[in-house]
């Protein structure tokens, strides 16, 4: 099924209803548990839509939910639809938060067993971490400038990107400049979406300048 409004429109409506009228919580919770019980026969597309909705919904309420009701899926086979659903849901919740916060929420809701279903490897890859990489020093400088601990002015970041990074020996300097800048922003904002949005917003003018062409945009992907 499809509709003119994007799915996030309905997500937002349900969130506002829950905030305005607390009496909607019990029937909505019952509906969610009904869908959970229905998972073994649910179409994959519908399951995916439920994952998008619930991860977004829970993230707006500090991940408060009747998690203990779903602890039973721990004892289910790894291929079980309900176990896969909870695991995928936690993974999508992580995209909207970070590991420690979600871990704390599950513990507070008396469902620490579900932590075992969360992805264990949360490490991010910094492509310029190798000392032998030709762009190592310049990329490290850019990463340090855009970090949350430093928060350098956009003018300073622009200067370093325009002078130091652009002067590197390369067949495509503009594309390498875009790649270094975007990699630094994404890596430093890896903790959560809010961190990434904060850094991206701070250096939006620099990003726009570096990603002005299609080649630069493709290189940064």
mmCIF file with all atom_site columns, N, CA and C in Angstrom, residues 7-48:
data_model
loop_
_atom_site.group_PDB
_atom_site.id
_atom_site.type_symbol
_atom_site.label_atom_id
_atom_site.label_alt_id
_atom_site.label_comp_id
_atom_site.label_asym_id
_atom_site.label_entity_id
_atom_site.label_seq_id
_atom_site.pdbx_PDB_ins_code
_atom_site.Cartn_x
_atom_site.Cartn_y
_atom_site.Cartn_z
_atom_site.occupancy
_atom_site.B_iso_or_equiv
_atom_site.pdbx_formal_charge
_atom_site.auth_seq_id
_atom_site.auth_comp_id
_atom_site.auth_asym_id
_atom_site.auth_atom_id
_atom_site.pdbx_PDB_model_num
ATOM 1   N N  . UNK A 1 7  ? 5.550  8.223   4.789  1.00 0.00 ? 7  UNK A N  1
ATOM 2   C CA . UNK A 1 7  ? 5.282  7.488   6.037  1.00 0.00 ? 7  UNK A CA 1
ATOM 3   C C  . UNK A 1 7  ? 5.627  8.281   7.295  1.00 0.00 ? 7  UNK A C  1
ATOM 4   N N  . UNK A 1 8  ? 6.677  9.117   7.213  1.00 0.00 ? 8  UNK A N  1
ATOM 5   C CA . UNK A 1 8  ? 7.087  9.879   8.394  1.00 0.00 ? 8  UNK A CA 1
ATOM 6   C C  . UNK A 1 8  ? 5.974  10.820  8.852  1.00 0.00 ? 8  UNK A C  1
ATOM 7   N N  . UNK A 1 9  ? 5.075  11.201  7.947  1.00 0.00 ? 9  UNK A N  1
ATOM 8   C CA . UNK A 1 9  ? 3.941  12.049  8.324  1.00 0.00 ? 9  UNK A CA 1
ATOM 9   C C  . UNK A 1 9  ? 3.068  11.330  9.358  1.00 0.00 ? 9  UNK A C  1
ATOM 10  N N  . UNK A 1 10 ? 2.762  10.060  9.085  1.00 0.00 ? 10 UNK A N  1
ATOM 11  C CA . UNK A 1 10 ? 1.946  9.284   10.016 1.00 0.00 ? 10 UNK A CA 1
ATOM 12  C C  . UNK A 1 10 ? 2.708  9.018   11.314 1.00 0.00 ? 10 UNK A C  1
ATOM 13  N N  . UNK A 1 11 ? 4.027  8.807   11.192 1.00 0.00 ? 11 UNK A N  1
ATOM 14  C CA . UNK A 1 11 ? 4.847  8.622   12.396 1.00 0.00 ? 11 UNK A CA 1
ATOM 15  C C  . UNK A 1 11 ? 4.727  9.850   13.300 1.00 0.00 ? 11 UNK A C  1
ATOM 16  N N  . UNK A 1 12 ? 4.833  11.025  12.681 1.00 0.00 ? 12 UNK A N  1
ATOM 17  C CA . UNK A 1 12 ? 4.793  12.273  13.453 1.00 0.00 ? 12 UNK A CA 1
ATOM 18  C C  . UNK A 1 12 ? 3.419  12.493  14.074 1.00 0.00 ? 12 UNK A C  1
ATOM 19  N N  . UNK A 1 13 ? 2.360  12.135  13.352 1.00 0.00 ? 13 UNK A N  1
ATOM 20  C CA . UNK A 1 13 ? 1.002  12.296  13.876 1.00 0.00 ? 13 UNK A CA 1
ATOM 21  C C  . UNK A 1 13 ? 0.813  11.441  15.130 1.00 0.00 ? 13 UNK A C  1
ATOM 22  N N  . UNK A 1 14 ? 1.260  10.203  15.077 1.00 0.00 ? 14 UNK A N  1
ATOM 23  C CA . UNK A 1 14 ? 1.127  9.311   16.233 1.00 0.00 ? 14 UNK A CA 1
ATOM 24  C C  . UNK A 1 14 ? 1.938  9.832   17.421 1.00 0.00 ? 14 UNK A C  1
ATOM 25  N N  . UNK A 1 15 ? 3.111  10.380  17.152 1.00 0.00 ? 15 UNK A N  1
ATOM 26  C CA . UNK A 1 15 ? 3.933  10.932  18.234 1.00 0.00 ? 15 UNK A CA 1
ATOM 27  C C  . UNK A 1 15 ? 3.221  12.106  18.891 1.00 0.00 ? 15 UNK A C  1
ATOM 28  N N  . UNK A 1 16 ? 2.652  12.998  18.086 1.00 0.00 ? 16 UNK A N  1
ATOM 29  C CA . UNK A 1 16 ? 1.949  14.160  18.637 1.00 0.00 ? 16 UNK A CA 1
ATOM 30  C C  . UNK A 1 16 ? 0.711  13.732  19.406 1.00 0.00 ? 16 UNK A C  1
ATOM 31  N N  . UNK A 1 17 ? -0.003 12.726  18.916 1.00 0.00 ? 17 UNK A N  1
ATOM 32  C CA . UNK A 1 17 ? -1.177 12.224  19.631 1.00 0.00 ? 17 UNK A CA 1
ATOM 33  C C  . UNK A 1 17 ? -0.789 11.670  20.997 1.00 0.00 ? 17 UNK A C  1
ATOM 34  N N  . UNK A 1 18 ? 0.322  10.953  21.033 1.00 0.00 ? 18 UNK A N  1
ATOM 35  C CA . UNK A 1 18 ? 0.782  10.382  22.295 1.00 0.00 ? 18 UNK A CA 1
ATOM 36  C C  . UNK A 1 18 ? 1.188  11.475  23.283 1.00 0.00 ? 18 UNK A C  1
ATOM 37  N N  . UNK A 1 19 ? 1.749  12.551  22.765 1.00 0.00 ? 19 UNK A N  1
ATOM 38  C CA . UNK A 1 19 ? 2.164  13.651  23.642 1.00 0.00 ? 19 UNK A CA 1
ATOM 39  C C  . UNK A 1 19 ? 0.974  14.459  24.146 1.00 0.00 ? 19 UNK A C  1
ATOM 40  N N  . UNK A 1 20 ? -0.050 14.581  23.298 1.00 0.00 ? 20 UNK A N  1
ATOM 41  C CA . UNK A 1 20 ? -1.217 15.389  23.663 1.00 0.00 ? 20 UNK A CA 1
ATOM 42  C C  . UNK A 1 20 ? -2.237 14.624  24.490 1.00 0.00 ? 20 UNK A C  1
ATOM 43  N N  . UNK A 1 21 ? -2.325 13.319  24.276 1.00 0.00 ? 21 UNK A N  1
ATOM 44  C CA . UNK A 1 21 ? -3.354 12.535  24.950 1.00 0.00 ? 21 UNK A CA 1
ATOM 45  C C  . UNK A 1 21 ? -2.748 11.223  25.460 1.00 0.00 ? 21 UNK A C  1
ATOM 46  N N  . UNK A 1 22 ? -2.484 11.157  26.747 1.00 0.00 ? 22 UNK A N  1
ATOM 47  C CA . UNK A 1 22 ? -1.829 9.979   27.327 1.00 0.00 ? 22 UNK A CA 1
ATOM 48  C C  . UNK A 1 22 ? -2.694 8.725   27.257 1.00 0.00 ? 22 UNK A C  1
ATOM 49  N N  . UNK A 1 23 ? -4.007 8.880   27.101 1.00 0.00 ? 23 UNK A N  1
ATOM 50  C CA . UNK A 1 23 ? -4.895 7.715   27.075 1.00 0.00 ? 23 UNK A CA 1
ATOM 51  C C  . UNK A 1 23 ? -4.697 6.873   25.815 1.00 0.00 ? 23 UNK A C  1
ATOM 52  N N  . UNK A 1 24 ? -3.969 7.421   24.841 1.00 0.00 ? 24 UNK A N  1
ATOM 53  C CA . UNK A 1 24 ? -3.749 6.644   23.613 1.00 0.00 ? 24 UNK A CA 1
ATOM 54  C C  . UNK A 1 24 ? -2.658 5.589   23.810 1.00 0.00 ? 24 UNK A C  1
ATOM 55  N N  . UNK A 1 25 ? -1.842 5.738   24.862 1.00 0.00 ? 25 UNK A N  1
ATOM 56  C CA . UNK A 1 25 ? -0.719 4.817   25.069 1.00 0.00 ? 25 UNK A CA 1
ATOM 57  C C  . UNK A 1 25 ? -1.156 3.354   25.214 1.00 0.00 ? 25 UNK A C  1
ATOM 58  N N  . UNK A 1 26 ? -2.138 3.037   26.071 1.00 0.00 ? 26 UNK A N  1
ATOM 59  C CA . UNK A 1 26 ? -2.524 1.613   26.220 1.00 0.00 ? 26 UNK A CA 1
ATOM 60  C C  . UNK A 1 26 ? -3.012 0.958   24.927 1.00 0.00 ? 26 UNK A C  1
ATOM 61  N N  . UNK A 1 27 ? -3.947 1.577   24.194 1.00 0.00 ? 27 UNK A N  1
ATOM 62  C CA . UNK A 1 27 ? -4.390 0.914   22.955 1.00 0.00 ? 27 UNK A CA 1
ATOM 63  C C  . UNK A 1 27 ? -3.286 0.839   21.891 1.00 0.00 ? 27 UNK A C  1
ATOM 64  N N  . UNK A 1 28 ? -2.430 1.862   21.848 1.00 0.00 ? 28 UNK A N  1
ATOM 65  C CA . UNK A 1 28 ? -1.339 1.815   20.883 1.00 0.00 ? 28 UNK A CA 1
ATOM 66  C C  . UNK A 1 28 ? -0.355 0.714   21.255 1.00 0.00 ? 28 UNK A C  1
ATOM 67  N N  . UNK A 1 29 ? -0.077 0.582   22.559 1.00 0.00 ? 29 UNK A N  1
ATOM 68  C CA . UNK A 1 29 ? 0.808  -0.494  23.008 1.00 0.00 ? 29 UNK A CA 1
ATOM 69  C C  . UNK A 1 29 ? 0.227  -1.862  22.692 1.00 0.00 ? 29 UNK A C  1
ATOM 70  N N  . UNK A 1 30 ? -1.080 -2.001  22.866 1.00 0.00 ? 30 UNK A N  1
ATOM 71  C CA . UNK A 1 30 ? -1.741 -3.275  22.549 1.00 0.00 ? 30 UNK A CA 1
ATOM 72  C C  . UNK A 1 30 ? -1.650 -3.569  21.055 1.00 0.00 ? 30 UNK A C  1
ATOM 73  N N  . UNK A 1 31 ? -1.768 -2.523  20.242 1.00 0.00 ? 31 UNK A N  1
ATOM 74  C CA . UNK A 1 31 ? -1.678 -2.703  18.783 1.00 0.00 ? 31 UNK A CA 1
ATOM 75  C C  . UNK A 1 31 ? -0.268 -3.128  18.383 1.00 0.00 ? 31 UNK A C  1
ATOM 76  N N  . UNK A 1 32 ? 0.729  -2.547  19.027 1.00 0.00 ? 32 UNK A N  1
ATOM 77  C CA . UNK A 1 32 ? 2.117  -2.904  18.726 1.00 0.00 ? 32 UNK A CA 1
ATOM 78  C C  . UNK A 1 32 ? 2.377  -4.364  19.092 1.00 0.00 ? 32 UNK A C  1
ATOM 79  N N  . UNK A 1 33 ? 1.882  -4.784  20.245 1.00 0.00 ? 33 UNK A N  1
ATOM 80  C CA . UNK A 1 33 ? 2.074  -6.177  20.655 1.00 0.00 ? 33 UNK A CA 1
ATOM 81  C C  . UNK A 1 33 ? 1.296  -7.137  19.755 1.00 0.00 ? 33 UNK A C  1
ATOM 82  N N  . UNK A 1 34 ? 0.154  -6.684  19.251 1.00 0.00 ? 34 UNK A N  1
ATOM 83  C CA . UNK A 1 34 ? -0.596 -7.504  18.296 1.00 0.00 ? 34 UNK A CA 1
ATOM 84  C C  . UNK A 1 34 ? 0.226  -7.707  17.030 1.00 0.00 ? 34 UNK A C  1
ATOM 85  N N  . UNK A 1 35 ? 0.835  -6.626  16.546 1.00 0.00 ? 35 UNK A N  1
ATOM 86  C CA . UNK A 1 35 ? 1.678  -6.729  15.358 1.00 0.00 ? 35 UNK A CA 1
ATOM 87  C C  . UNK A 1 35 ? 2.881  -7.637  15.621 1.00 0.00 ? 35 UNK A C  1
ATOM 88  N N  . UNK A 1 36 ? 3.408  -7.562  16.828 1.00 0.00 ? 36 UNK A N  1
ATOM 89  C CA . UNK A 1 36 ? 4.558  -8.399  17.185 1.00 0.00 ? 36 UNK A CA 1
ATOM 90  C C  . UNK A 1 36 ? 4.174  -9.876  17.143 1.00 0.00 ? 36 UNK A C  1
ATOM 91  N N  . UNK A 1 37 ? 3.006  -10.202 17.659 1.00 0.00 ? 37 UNK A N  1
ATOM 92  C CA . UNK A 1 37 ? 2.545  -11.600 17.637 1.00 0.00 ? 37 UNK A CA 1
ATOM 93  C C  . UNK A 1 37 ? 2.246  -12.064 16.214 1.00 0.00 ? 37 UNK A C  1
ATOM 94  N N  . UNK A 1 38 ? 1.929  -11.123 15.342 1.00 0.00 ? 38 UNK A N  1
ATOM 95  C CA . UNK A 1 38 ? 1.564  -11.420 13.959 1.00 0.00 ? 38 UNK A CA 1
ATOM 96  C C  . UNK A 1 38 ? 2.787  -11.547 13.046 1.00 0.00 ? 38 UNK A C  1
ATOM 97  N N  . UNK A 1 39 ? 3.975  -11.256 13.577 1.00 0.00 ? 39 UNK A N  1
ATOM 98  C CA . UNK A 1 39 ? 5.191  -11.223 12.764 1.00 0.00 ? 39 UNK A CA 1
ATOM 99  C C  . UNK A 1 39 ? 5.479  -12.510 11.981 1.00 0.00 ? 39 UNK A C  1
ATOM 100 N N  . UNK A 1 40 ? 5.256  -13.701 12.551 1.00 0.00 ? 40 UNK A N  1
ATOM 101 C CA . UNK A 1 40 ? 5.576  -14.922 11.800 1.00 0.00 ? 40 UNK A CA 1
ATOM 102 C C  . UNK A 1 40 ? 4.868  -15.038 10.456 1.00 0.00 ? 40 UNK A C  1
ATOM 103 N N  . UNK A 1 41 ? 3.740  -14.353 10.289 1.00 0.00 ? 41 UNK A N  1
ATOM 104 C CA . UNK A 1 41 ? 3.009  -14.432 9.019  1.00 0.00 ? 41 UNK A CA 1
ATOM 105 C C  . UNK A 1 41 ? 2.962  -13.081 8.301  1.00 0.00 ? 41 UNK A C  1
ATOM 106 N N  . UNK A 1 42 ? 3.738  -12.116 8.792  1.00 0.00 ? 42 UNK A N  1
ATOM 107 C CA . UNK A 1 42 ? 3.717  -10.774 8.207  1.00 0.00 ? 42 UNK A CA 1
ATOM 108 C C  . UNK A 1 42 ? 4.634  -10.690 6.990  1.00 0.00 ? 42 UNK A C  1
ATOM 109 N N  . UNK A 1 43 ? 4.202  -9.952  5.987  1.00 0.00 ? 43 UNK A N  1
ATOM 110 C CA . UNK A 1 43 ? 5.014  -9.738  4.782  1.00 0.00 ? 43 UNK A CA 1
ATOM 111 C C  . UNK A 1 43 ? 6.256  -8.927  5.149  1.00 0.00 ? 43 UNK A C  1
ATOM 112 N N  . UNK A 1 44 ? 7.360  -9.216  4.479  1.00 0.00 ? 44 UNK A N  1
ATOM 113 C CA . UNK A 1 44 ? 8.627  -8.554  4.788  1.00 0.00 ? 44 UNK A CA 1
ATOM 114 C C  . UNK A 1 44 ? 8.543  -7.035  4.646  1.00 0.00 ? 44 UNK A C  1
ATOM 115 N N  . UNK A 1 45 ? 7.813  -6.570  3.643  1.00 0.00 ? 45 UNK A N  1
ATOM 116 C CA . UNK A 1 45 ? 7.691  -5.124  3.420  1.00 0.00 ? 45 UNK A CA 1
ATOM 117 C C  . UNK A 1 45 ? 6.973  -4.467  4.597  1.00 0.00 ? 45 UNK A C  1
ATOM 118 N N  . UNK A 1 46 ? 5.931  -5.106  5.091  1.00 0.00 ? 46 UNK A N  1
ATOM 119 C CA . UNK A 1 46 ? 5.206  -4.559  6.235  1.00 0.00 ? 46 UNK A CA 1
ATOM 120 C C  . UNK A 1 46 ? 6.073  -4.584  7.488  1.00 0.00 ? 46 UNK A C  1
ATOM 121 N N  . UNK A 1 47 ? 6.853  -5.631  7.645  1.00 0.00 ? 47 UNK A N  1
ATOM 122 C CA . UNK A 1 47 ? 7.759  -5.721  8.778  1.00 0.00 ? 47 UNK A CA 1
ATOM 123 C C  . UNK A 1 47 ? 8.773  -4.579  8.739  1.00 0.00 ? 47 UNK A C  1
ATOM 124 N N  . UNK A 1 48 ? 9.286  -4.302  7.551  1.00 0.00 ? 48 UNK A N  1
ATOM 125 C CA . UNK A 1 48 ? 10.267 -3.227  7.402  1.00 0.00 ? 48 UNK A CA 1
ATOM 126 C C  . UNK A 1 48 ? 9.653  -1.876  7.735  1.00 0.00 ? 48 UNK A C  1
#
